[in-house]
Structure formats: C-alpha cells, structure tokens
Amino acid sequence: MSTSLPNEIETHRQPDHEINPQFLERWSPRSFSNQEVSEEVLLSLFEAARWAPSGSNNQPWRFIVARTPEQLAKFHTFINPFNLVWCEKAPVLALVISHTKTPKGTDNPSHAFDAGTAWGYLALEANNQGLITHAMGGFEADQARETLQIPADYQLHAVIAIGYRGPADALPEKLQEREIPSGRREVSEFVYAGQFE
C-alpha cells in the first residue's frame, strides 16, 4: 500500500487488494480514556451516518445517545456485566435502533440492513476523527426498550461505545491480550461467482 499504516495495524492486517487505509485502521478496542468528546466532534459522526444509503431513502436508523452521568447510568443497567467492565469508562454510549415500518406503515424489509450501514459510516468517521468505537450485542434488549421507552415498531440492534482510546493495561488482564486489531477471512471465502458455492 502507498500509505504507511500504524505498526499495530500493519502487524495484524494486510489487505490482498488496494483499499483506503481507513478500512484497515478502524477496529474495536475496549480501552477507553475518560476524555470528553465534544459535541461538535460527536455530531460529525452522526452527520456521516446521516448520509448512509437506505431502501427507498427511508432512513430507518435512530440513535439514542447517552453522555451525561444520569444517561450513562441508565444504559449501564441493561449492558451485560462482561461488556460493562470495559465500556463503563466510555464517555458516550449510543443505542442503534431501526424503524421496522415504512412511512406508509408497511413492513420495511431492509431496516436492519440500512441501520447497519449507518453504523458503519459512523464507525469510519469516528476513526477519521481520532475516536474509537466498539459495538456490542451484549445487552438486555427488553430492559433497554422499557428503560428508554422505545416503541414496539423499532428493533434494537447494538450499543456502541464511543470515545478516545485508553491504554491496554487499564483493562482487566483477560481482556488485555485481546486488545489487538482482528484479522478477516479471505475474499474468496465469502464471494461466489454466479451462484452460492
């Protein structure tokens, strides 16, 4: 690649085809510092999510954001203990949900697909802004729905921890060894020519 990568990325991630480095540099650390994320920077992440593509331009994604101690405490009540150990230091948490209905009131078959795309845009912009993000499925959805008063026609997907990176040694010992960028399958393992296998 023409652009040099940080050592920890280059050690664990090598693309087989030329791509923008941002796709390699974005990963999901667990160690967060307590540095505050300014509103201006935080809103830039949601601005990126705003421009994600969606079926019929329905834009079904919604983000419920916690930044104050009171808001964060609410989120902490429905996050699984394994995740809470590390994400309780994150200065921002956001729950990604999507509206399962179209504006006409019919079922929206692509709502989850579209919400995932919006999260991906957010994650890349966070990396561009010098932030880290870590999405987690380990939370009690029913409790989150009740606590945050989410209507039945919205599906809950993931809680995202957002902030600045902290040192790996601030994590519990069992998580420190996992604080490295993960690899990926080869393209040939998930791209099929003409038909499935």
PDB file of N, CA and C in Angstrom, residues 101-192:
ATOM      1  N   LYS A 101     -41.072  -0.167  10.114  1.00  0.00           N
ATOM      2  CA  LYS A 101     -42.149   0.202   9.195  1.00  0.00           C
ATOM      3  C   LYS A 101     -41.695   1.306   8.249  1.00  0.00           C
ATOM      4  N   THR A 102     -42.281   1.331   7.077  1.00  0.00           N
ATOM      5  CA  THR A 102     -42.028   2.415   6.129  1.00  0.00           C
ATOM      6  C   THR A 102     -42.906   3.609   6.516  1.00  0.00           C
ATOM      7  N   PRO A 103     -42.676   4.777   5.911  1.00  0.00           N
ATOM      8  CA  PRO A 103     -43.551   5.921   6.185  1.00  0.00           C
ATOM      9  C   PRO A 103     -45.025   5.638   5.856  1.00  0.00           C
ATOM     10  N   LYS A 104     -45.279   4.666   4.976  1.00  0.00           N
ATOM     11  CA  LYS A 104     -46.657   4.302   4.631  1.00  0.00           C
ATOM     12  C   LYS A 104     -47.258   3.301   5.612  1.00  0.00           C
ATOM     13  N   GLY A 105     -46.454   2.819   6.568  1.00  0.00           N
ATOM     14  CA  GLY A 105     -46.948   1.893   7.569  1.00  0.00           C
ATOM     15  C   GLY A 105     -46.799   0.427   7.217  1.00  0.00           C
ATOM     16  N   THR A 106     -46.183   0.134   6.083  1.00  0.00           N
ATOM     17  CA  THR A 106     -45.941  -1.257   5.691  1.00  0.00           C
ATOM     18  C   THR A 106     -44.615  -1.723   6.275  1.00  0.00           C
ATOM     19  N   ASP A 107     -44.396  -3.047   6.284  1.00  0.00           N
ATOM     20  CA  ASP A 107     -43.132  -3.581   6.793  1.00  0.00           C
ATOM     21  C   ASP A 107     -41.966  -3.130   5.928  1.00  0.00           C
ATOM     22  N   ASN A 108     -40.880  -2.763   6.573  1.00  0.00           N
ATOM     23  CA  ASN A 108     -39.672  -2.349   5.866  1.00  0.00           C
ATOM     24  C   ASN A 108     -38.665  -3.499   5.937  1.00  0.00           C
ATOM     25  N   PRO A 109     -38.513  -4.270   4.858  1.00  0.00           N
ATOM     26  CA  PRO A 109     -37.634  -5.442   4.913  1.00  0.00           C
ATOM     27  C   PRO A 109     -36.149  -5.107   5.038  1.00  0.00           C
ATOM     28  N   SER A 110     -35.757  -3.876   4.748  1.00  0.00           N
ATOM     29  CA  SER A 110     -34.331  -3.542   4.775  1.00  0.00           C
ATOM     30  C   SER A 110     -33.930  -2.681   5.964  1.00  0.00           C
ATOM     31  N   HIS A 111     -34.804  -2.544   6.960  1.00  0.00           N
ATOM     32  CA  HIS A 111     -34.497  -1.621   8.067  1.00  0.00           C
ATOM     33  C   HIS A 111     -33.203  -1.979   8.791  1.00  0.00           C
ATOM     34  N   ALA A 112     -32.963  -3.256   9.063  1.00  0.00           N
ATOM     35  CA  ALA A 112     -31.761  -3.659   9.805  1.00  0.00           C
ATOM     36  C   ALA A 112     -30.515  -3.498   8.938  1.00  0.00           C
ATOM     37  N   PHE A 113     -30.635  -3.873   7.674  1.00  0.00           N
ATOM     38  CA  PHE A 113     -29.537  -3.718   6.721  1.00  0.00           C
ATOM     39  C   PHE A 113     -29.119  -2.248   6.647  1.00  0.00           C
ATOM     40  N   ASP A 114     -30.103  -1.374   6.549  1.00  0.00           N
ATOM     41  CA  ASP A 114     -29.826   0.055   6.430  1.00  0.00           C
ATOM     42  C   ASP A 114     -29.215   0.614   7.713  1.00  0.00           C
ATOM     43  N   ALA A 115     -29.719   0.185   8.867  1.00  0.00           N
ATOM     44  CA  ALA A 115     -29.166   0.652  10.142  1.00  0.00           C
ATOM     45  C   ALA A 115     -27.712   0.207  10.287  1.00  0.00           C
ATOM     46  N   GLY A 116     -27.407  -1.000   9.822  1.00  0.00           N
ATOM     47  CA  GLY A 116     -26.030  -1.479   9.860  1.00  0.00           C
ATOM     48  C   GLY A 116     -25.109  -0.638   9.002  1.00  0.00           C
ATOM     49  N   THR A 117     -25.613  -0.190   7.866  1.00  0.00           N
ATOM     50  CA  THR A 117     -24.816   0.676   7.002  1.00  0.00           C
ATOM     51  C   THR A 117     -24.552   2.011   7.679  1.00  0.00           C
ATOM     52  N   ALA A 118     -25.567   2.570   8.333  1.00  0.00           N
ATOM     53  CA  ALA A 118     -25.398   3.844   9.036  1.00  0.00           C
ATOM     54  C   ALA A 118     -24.370   3.709  10.158  1.00  0.00           C
ATOM     55  N   TRP A 119     -24.415   2.589  10.876  1.00  0.00           N
ATOM     56  CA  TRP A 119     -23.411   2.345  11.927  1.00  0.00           C
ATOM     57  C   TRP A 119     -22.022   2.272  11.314  1.00  0.00           C
ATOM     58  N   GLY A 120     -21.894   1.624  10.159  1.00  0.00           N
ATOM     59  CA  GLY A 120     -20.594   1.533   9.505  1.00  0.00           C
ATOM     60  C   GLY A 120     -20.044   2.900   9.126  1.00  0.00           C
ATOM     61  N   TYR A 121     -20.902   3.755   8.598  1.00  0.00           N
ATOM     62  CA  TYR A 121     -20.474   5.117   8.265  1.00  0.00           C
ATOM     63  C   TYR A 121     -20.020   5.850   9.528  1.00  0.00           C
ATOM     64  N   LEU A 122     -20.787   5.710  10.607  1.00  0.00           N
ATOM     65  CA  LEU A 122     -20.440   6.349  11.872  1.00  0.00           C
ATOM     66  C   LEU A 122     -19.074   5.864  12.357  1.00  0.00           C
ATOM     67  N   ALA A 123     -18.859   4.571  12.287  1.00  0.00           N
ATOM     68  CA  ALA A 123     -17.600   3.995  12.776  1.00  0.00           C
ATOM     69  C   ALA A 123     -16.397   4.507  11.987  1.00  0.00           C
ATOM     70  N   LEU A 124     -16.556   4.627  10.677  1.00  0.00           N
ATOM     71  CA  LEU A 124     -15.449   5.120   9.859  1.00  0.00           C
ATOM     72  C   LEU A 124     -15.159   6.590  10.144  1.00  0.00           C
ATOM     73  N   GLU A 125     -16.213   7.386  10.312  1.00  0.00           N
ATOM     74  CA  GLU A 125     -15.990   8.799  10.618  1.00  0.00           C
ATOM     75  C   GLU A 125     -15.389   8.970  12.009  1.00  0.00           C
ATOM     76  N   ALA A 126     -15.787   8.127  12.941  1.00  0.00           N
ATOM     77  CA  ALA A 126     -15.174   8.175  14.271  1.00  0.00           C
ATOM     78  C   ALA A 126     -13.668   7.964  14.156  1.00  0.00           C
ATOM     79  N   ASN A 127     -13.272   6.968  13.377  1.00  0.00           N
ATOM     80  CA  ASN A 127     -11.844   6.710  13.167  1.00  0.00           C
ATOM     81  C   ASN A 127     -11.167   7.915  12.517  1.00  0.00           C
ATOM     82  N   ASN A 128     -11.836   8.530  11.546  1.00  0.00           N
ATOM     83  CA  ASN A 128     -11.284   9.723  10.893  1.00  0.00           C
ATOM     84  C   ASN A 128     -11.082  10.860  11.890  1.00  0.00           C
ATOM     85  N   GLN A 129     -11.919  10.916  12.922  1.00  0.00           N
ATOM     86  CA  GLN A 129     -11.861  11.984  13.929  1.00  0.00           C
ATOM     87  C   GLN A 129     -10.936  11.637  15.098  1.00  0.00           C
ATOM     88  N   GLY A 130     -10.256  10.484  15.017  1.00  0.00           N
ATOM     89  CA  GLY A 130      -9.339  10.095  16.084  1.00  0.00           C
ATOM     90  C   GLY A 130     -10.013   9.419  17.263  1.00  0.00           C
ATOM     91  N   LEU A 131     -11.252   8.976  17.065  1.00  0.00           N
ATOM     92  CA  LEU A 131     -12.005   8.281  18.110  1.00  0.00           C
ATOM     93  C   LEU A 131     -11.995   6.783  17.866  1.00  0.00           C
ATOM     94  N   ILE A 132     -12.375   6.032  18.881  1.00  0.00           N
ATOM     95  CA  ILE A 132     -12.602   4.598  18.723  1.00  0.00           C
ATOM     96  C   ILE A 132     -14.076   4.313  18.993  1.00  0.00           C
ATOM     97  N   THR A 133     -14.554   3.233  18.401  1.00  0.00           N
ATOM     98  CA  THR A 133     -15.927   2.779  18.626  1.00  0.00           C
ATOM     99  C   THR A 133     -15.897   1.270  18.830  1.00  0.00           C
ATOM    100  N   HIS A 134     -16.843   0.797  19.609  1.00  0.00           N
ATOM    101  CA  HIS A 134     -16.969  -0.645  19.802  1.00  0.00           C
ATOM    102  C   HIS A 134     -18.455  -0.946  19.953  1.00  0.00           C
ATOM    103  N   ALA A 135     -18.997  -1.652  18.965  1.00  0.00           N
ATOM    104  CA  ALA A 135     -20.410  -2.036  19.004  1.00  0.00           C
ATOM    105  C   ALA A 135     -20.549  -3.354  19.736  1.00  0.00           C
ATOM    106  N   MET A 136     -21.594  -3.464  20.546  1.00  0.00           N
ATOM    107  CA  MET A 136     -21.791  -4.696  21.316  1.00  0.00           C
ATOM    108  C   MET A 136     -23.243  -5.139  21.276  1.00  0.00           C
ATOM    109  N   GLY A 137     -23.422  -6.440  21.103  1.00  0.00           N
ATOM    110  CA  GLY A 137     -24.755  -7.029  21.157  1.00  0.00           C
ATOM    111  C   GLY A 137     -25.095  -7.527  22.543  1.00  0.00           C
ATOM    112  N   GLY A 138     -24.145  -7.481  23.455  1.00  0.00           N
ATOM    113  CA  GLY A 138     -24.337  -7.995  24.803  1.00  0.00           C
ATOM    114  C   GLY A 138     -25.057  -7.007  25.703  1.00  0.00           C
ATOM    115  N   PHE A 139     -26.362  -6.911  25.509  1.00  0.00           N
ATOM    116  CA  PHE A 139     -27.199  -6.075  26.368  1.00  0.00           C
ATOM    117  C   PHE A 139     -28.597  -6.677  26.399  1.00  0.00           C
ATOM    118  N   GLU A 140     -29.361  -6.322  27.424  1.00  0.00           N
ATOM    119  CA  GLU A 140     -30.714  -6.850  27.586  1.00  0.00           C
ATOM    120  C   GLU A 140     -31.685  -5.968  26.821  1.00  0.00           C
ATOM    121  N   ALA A 141     -32.119  -6.433  25.657  1.00  0.00           N
ATOM    122  CA  ALA A 141     -32.940  -5.613  24.770  1.00  0.00           C
ATOM    123  C   ALA A 141     -34.283  -5.246  25.389  1.00  0.00           C
ATOM    124  N   ASP A 142     -34.926  -6.189  26.043  1.00  0.00           N
ATOM    125  CA  ASP A 142     -36.234  -5.893  26.639  1.00  0.00           C
ATOM    126  C   ASP A 142     -36.112  -4.824  27.721  1.00  0.00           C
ATOM    127  N   GLN A 143     -35.074  -4.934  28.508  1.00  0.00           N
ATOM    128  CA  GLN A 143     -34.851  -3.934  29.556  1.00  0.00           C
ATOM    129  C   GLN A 143     -34.520  -2.572  28.957  1.00  0.00           C
ATOM    130  N   ALA A 144     -33.702  -2.566  27.902  1.00  0.00           N
ATOM    131  CA  ALA A 144     -33.363  -1.311  27.230  1.00  0.00           C
ATOM    132  C   ALA A 144     -34.612  -0.666  26.638  1.00  0.00           C
ATOM    133  N   ARG A 145     -35.469  -1.479  26.031  1.00  0.00           N
ATOM    134  CA  ARG A 145     -36.702  -0.960  25.432  1.00  0.00           C
ATOM    135  C   ARG A 145     -37.567  -0.272  26.499  1.00  0.00           C
ATOM    136  N   GLU A 146     -37.689  -0.929  27.649  1.00  0.00           N
ATOM    137  CA  GLU A 146     -38.507  -0.368  28.728  1.00  0.00           C
ATOM    138  C   GLU A 146     -37.857   0.877  29.327  1.00  0.00           C
ATOM    139  N   THR A 147     -36.562   0.800  29.603  1.00  0.00           N
ATOM    140  CA  THR A 147     -35.858   1.909  30.242  1.00  0.00           C
ATOM    141  C   THR A 147     -35.851   3.159  29.376  1.00  0.00           C
ATOM    142  N   LEU A 148     -35.672   2.968  28.071  1.00  0.00           N
ATOM    143  CA  LEU A 148     -35.560   4.107  27.153  1.00  0.00           C
ATOM    144  C   LEU A 148     -36.870   4.424  26.424  1.00  0.00           C
ATOM    145  N   GLN A 149     -37.941   3.706  26.784  1.00  0.00           N
ATOM    146  CA  GLN A 149     -39.282   3.973  26.239  1.00  0.00           C
ATOM    147  C   GLN A 149     -39.311   3.887  24.706  1.00  0.00           C
ATOM    148  N   ILE A 150     -38.797   2.770  24.196  1.00  0.00           N
ATOM    149  CA  ILE A 150     -38.721   2.571  22.738  1.00  0.00           C
ATOM    150  C   ILE A 150     -39.986   1.857  22.265  1.00  0.00           C
ATOM    151  N   PRO A 151     -40.691   2.407  21.288  1.00  0.00           N
ATOM    152  CA  PRO A 151     -41.927   1.791  20.799  1.00  0.00           C
ATOM    153  C   PRO A 151     -41.691   0.409  20.190  1.00  0.00           C
ATOM    154  N   ALA A 152     -42.751  -0.366  20.109  1.00  0.00           N
ATOM    155  CA  ALA A 152     -42.675  -1.754  19.642  1.00  0.00           C
ATOM    156  C   ALA A 152     -42.263  -1.875  18.184  1.00  0.00           C
ATOM    157  N   ASP A 153     -42.508  -0.855  17.377  1.00  0.00           N
ATOM    158  CA  ASP A 153     -42.176  -0.956  15.956  1.00  0.00           C
ATOM    159  C   ASP A 153     -40.747  -0.506  15.644  1.00  0.00           C
ATOM    160  N   TYR A 154     -39.881  -0.542  16.650  1.00  0.00           N
ATOM    161  CA  TYR A 154     -38.450  -0.306  16.455  1.00  0.00           C
ATOM    162  C   TYR A 154     -37.695  -1.527  16.938  1.00  0.00           C
ATOM    163  N   GLN A 155     -36.706  -1.953  16.154  1.00  0.00           N
ATOM    164  CA  GLN A 155     -35.862  -3.074  16.550  1.00  0.00           C
ATOM    165  C   GLN A 155     -34.561  -2.536  17.131  1.00  0.00           C
ATOM    166  N   LEU A 156     -34.106  -3.154  18.226  1.00  0.00           N
ATOM    167  CA  LEU A 156     -32.858  -2.756  18.873  1.00  0.00           C
ATOM    168  C   LEU A 156     -31.723  -3.631  18.340  1.00  0.00           C
ATOM    169  N   HIS A 157     -30.599  -2.995  17.997  1.00  0.00           N
ATOM    170  CA  HIS A 157     -29.511  -3.737  17.359  1.00  0.00           C
ATOM    171  C   HIS A 157     -28.245  -3.841  18.209  1.00  0.00           C
ATOM    172  N   ALA A 158     -27.703  -2.720  18.630  1.00  0.00           N
ATOM    173  CA  ALA A 158     -26.412  -2.747  19.324  1.00  0.00           C
ATOM    174  C   ALA A 158     -26.210  -1.484  20.134  1.00  0.00           C
ATOM    175  N   VAL A 159     -25.413  -1.603  21.182  1.00  0.00           N
ATOM    176  CA  VAL A 159     -24.942  -0.438  21.926  1.00  0.00           C
ATOM    177  C   VAL A 159     -23.520  -0.158  21.440  1.00  0.00           C
ATOM    178  N   ILE A 160     -23.256   1.097  21.125  1.00  0.00           N
ATOM    179  CA  ILE A 160     -21.925   1.496  20.648  1.00  0.00           C
ATOM    180  C   ILE A 160     -21.244   2.337  21.715  1.00  0.00           C
ATOM    181  N   ALA A 161     -20.051   1.943  22.109  1.00  0.00           N
ATOM    182  CA  ALA A 161     -19.217   2.767  22.976  1.00  0.00           C
ATOM    183  C   ALA A 161     -18.375   3.667  22.078  1.00  0.00           C
ATOM    184  N   ILE A 162     -18.324   4.950  22.420  1.00  0.00           N
ATOM    185  CA  ILE A 162     -17.625   5.951  21.602  1.00  0.00           C
ATOM    186  C   ILE A 162     -16.724   6.778  22.511  1.00  0.00           C
ATOM    187  N   GLY A 163     -15.486   6.993  22.084  1.00  0.00           N
ATOM    188  CA  GLY A 163     -14.591   7.844  22.867  1.00  0.00           C
ATOM    189  C   GLY A 163     -13.175   7.802  22.334  1.00  0.00           C
ATOM    190  N   TYR A 164     -12.255   8.244  23.170  1.00  0.00           N
ATOM    191  CA  TYR A 164     -10.842   8.230  22.823  1.00  0.00           C
ATOM    192  C   TYR A 164     -10.193   6.999  23.452  1.00  0.00           C
ATOM    193  N   ARG A 165      -9.183   6.504  22.798  1.00  0.00           N
ATOM    194  CA  ARG A 165      -8.559   5.260  23.223  1.00  0.00           C
ATOM    195  C   ARG A 165      -7.745   5.435  24.497  1.00  0.00           C
ATOM    196  N   GLY A 166      -7.872   4.457  25.374  1.00  0.00           N
ATOM    197  CA  GLY A 166      -7.081   4.408  26.592  1.00  0.00           C
ATOM    198  C   GLY A 166      -6.009   3.339  26.479  1.00  0.00           C
ATOM    199  N   PRO A 167      -5.146   3.224  27.475  1.00  0.00           N
ATOM    200  CA  PRO A 167      -4.075   2.221  27.445  1.00  0.00           C
ATOM    201  C   PRO A 167      -4.617   0.810  27.666  1.00  0.00           C
ATOM    202  N   ALA A 168      -4.030  -0.150  26.986  1.00  0.00           N
ATOM    203  CA  ALA A 168      -4.470  -1.543  27.113  1.00  0.00           C
ATOM    204  C   ALA A 168      -4.349  -2.044  28.545  1.00  0.00           C
ATOM    205  N   ASP A 169      -3.329  -1.583  29.264  1.00  0.00           N
ATOM    206  CA  ASP A 169      -3.127  -2.093  30.620  1.00  0.00           C
ATOM    207  C   ASP A 169      -4.146  -1.562  31.630  1.00  0.00           C
ATOM    208  N   ALA A 170      -5.056  -0.712  31.175  1.00  0.00           N
ATOM    209  CA  ALA A 170      -6.149  -0.260  32.040  1.00  0.00           C
ATOM    210  C   ALA A 170      -7.287  -1.282  32.064  1.00  0.00           C
ATOM    211  N   LEU A 171      -7.229  -2.240  31.151  1.00  0.00           N
ATOM    212  CA  LEU A 171      -8.253  -3.283  31.075  1.00  0.00           C
ATOM    213  C   LEU A 171      -7.946  -4.417  32.051  1.00  0.00           C
ATOM    214  N   PRO A 172      -8.978  -5.205  32.407  1.00  0.00           N
ATOM    215  CA  PRO A 172      -8.706  -6.435  33.159  1.00  0.00           C
ATOM    216  C   PRO A 172      -7.724  -7.312  32.365  1.00  0.00           C
ATOM    217  N   GLU A 173      -6.911  -8.068  33.067  1.00  0.00           N
ATOM    218  CA  GLU A 173      -5.842  -8.847  32.428  1.00  0.00           C
ATOM    219  C   GLU A 173      -6.355  -9.739  31.301  1.00  0.00           C
ATOM    220  N   LYS A 174      -7.506 -10.369  31.495  1.00  0.00           N
ATOM    221  CA  LYS A 174      -8.023 -11.288  30.472  1.00  0.00           C
ATOM    222  C   LYS A 174      -8.403 -10.571  29.179  1.00  0.00           C
ATOM    223  N   LEU A 175      -8.661  -9.262  29.251  1.00  0.00           N
ATOM    224  CA  LEU A 175      -9.004  -8.502  28.041  1.00  0.00           C
ATOM    225  C   LEU A 175      -7.794  -7.849  27.388  1.00  0.00           C
ATOM    226  N   GLN A 176      -6.711  -7.699  28.133  1.00  0.00           N
ATOM    227  CA  GLN A 176      -5.533  -7.029  27.581  1.00  0.00           C
ATOM    228  C   GLN A 176      -4.979  -7.765  26.366  1.00  0.00           C
ATOM    229  N   GLU A 177      -4.970  -9.085  26.430  1.00  0.00           N
ATOM    230  CA  GLU A 177      -4.414  -9.860  25.314  1.00  0.00           C
ATOM    231  C   GLU A 177      -5.285  -9.788  24.065  1.00  0.00           C
ATOM    232  N   ARG A 178      -6.554  -9.401  24.231  1.00  0.00           N
ATOM    233  CA  ARG A 178      -7.462  -9.282  23.090  1.00  0.00           C
ATOM    234  C   ARG A 178      -7.469  -7.877  22.494  1.00  0.00           C
ATOM    235  N   GLU A 179      -6.692  -6.973  23.061  1.00  0.00           N
ATOM    236  CA  GLU A 179      -6.688  -5.572  22.634  1.00  0.00           C
ATOM    237  C   GLU A 179      -5.765  -5.369  21.434  1.00  0.00           C
ATOM    238  N   ILE A 180      -6.060  -6.107  20.370  1.00  0.00           N
ATOM    239  CA  ILE A 180      -5.311  -6.001  19.112  1.00  0.00           C
ATOM    240  C   ILE A 180      -6.298  -6.038  17.949  1.00  0.00           C
ATOM    241  N   PRO A 181      -5.934  -5.439  16.819  1.00  0.00           N
ATOM    242  CA  PRO A 181      -6.821  -5.490  15.652  1.00  0.00           C
ATOM    243  C   PRO A 181      -7.021  -6.934  15.189  1.00  0.00           C
ATOM    244  N   SER A 182      -8.254  -7.292  14.903  1.00  0.00           N
ATOM    245  CA  SER A 182      -8.552  -8.659  14.457  1.00  0.00           C
ATOM    246  C   SER A 182      -8.357  -8.791  12.946  1.00  0.00           C
ATOM    247  N   GLY A 183      -8.112 -10.033  12.518  1.00  0.00           N
ATOM    248  CA  GLY A 183      -7.977 -10.318  11.095  1.00  0.00           C
ATOM    249  C   GLY A 183      -9.340 -10.561  10.465  1.00  0.00           C
ATOM    250  N   ARG A 184      -9.338 -10.938   9.204  1.00  0.00           N
ATOM    251  CA  ARG A 184     -10.573 -11.198   8.482  1.00  0.00           C
ATOM    252  C   ARG A 184     -10.395 -12.393   7.548  1.00  0.00           C
ATOM    253  N   ARG A 185     -11.529 -12.993   7.136  1.00  0.00           N
ATOM    254  CA  ARG A 185     -11.499 -14.062   6.135  1.00  0.00           C
ATOM    255  C   ARG A 185     -10.953 -13.521   4.814  1.00  0.00           C
ATOM    256  N   GLU A 186     -10.452 -14.433   4.005  1.00  0.00           N
ATOM    257  CA  GLU A 186     -10.046 -14.075   2.648  1.00  0.00           C
ATOM    258  C   GLU A 186     -11.293 -13.745   1.829  1.00  0.00           C
ATOM    259  N   VAL A 187     -11.162 -12.865   0.853  1.00  0.00           N
ATOM    260  CA  VAL A 187     -12.287 -12.503  -0.019  1.00  0.00           C
ATOM    261  C   VAL A 187     -12.881 -13.751  -0.668  1.00  0.00           C
ATOM    262  N   SER A 188     -12.041 -14.689  -1.036  1.00  0.00           N
ATOM    263  CA  SER A 188     -12.510 -15.908  -1.702  1.00  0.00           C
ATOM    264  C   SER A 188     -13.427 -16.757  -0.837  1.00  0.00           C
ATOM    265  N   GLU A 189     -13.418 -16.512   0.471  1.00  0.00           N
ATOM    266  CA  GLU A 189     -14.261 -17.291   1.376  1.00  0.00           C
ATOM    267  C   GLU A 189     -15.689 -16.766   1.468  1.00  0.00           C
ATOM    268  N   PHE A 190     -15.930 -15.557   0.938  1.00  0.00           N
ATOM    269  CA  PHE A 190     -17.294 -15.031   1.041  1.00  0.00           C
ATOM    270  C   PHE A 190     -17.842 -14.429  -0.250  1.00  0.00           C
ATOM    271  N   VAL A 191     -17.090 -14.502  -1.317  1.00  0.00           N
ATOM    272  CA  VAL A 191     -17.562 -14.015  -2.623  1.00  0.00           C
ATOM    273  C   VAL A 191     -17.693 -15.224  -3.544  1.00  0.00           C
ATOM    274  N   TYR A 192     -18.876 -15.371  -4.150  1.00  0.00           N
ATOM    275  CA  TYR A 192     -19.173 -16.530  -5.003  1.00  0.00           C
ATOM    276  C   TYR A 192     -19.461 -16.046  -6.420  1.00  0.00           C
TER     277      TYR A 192
END
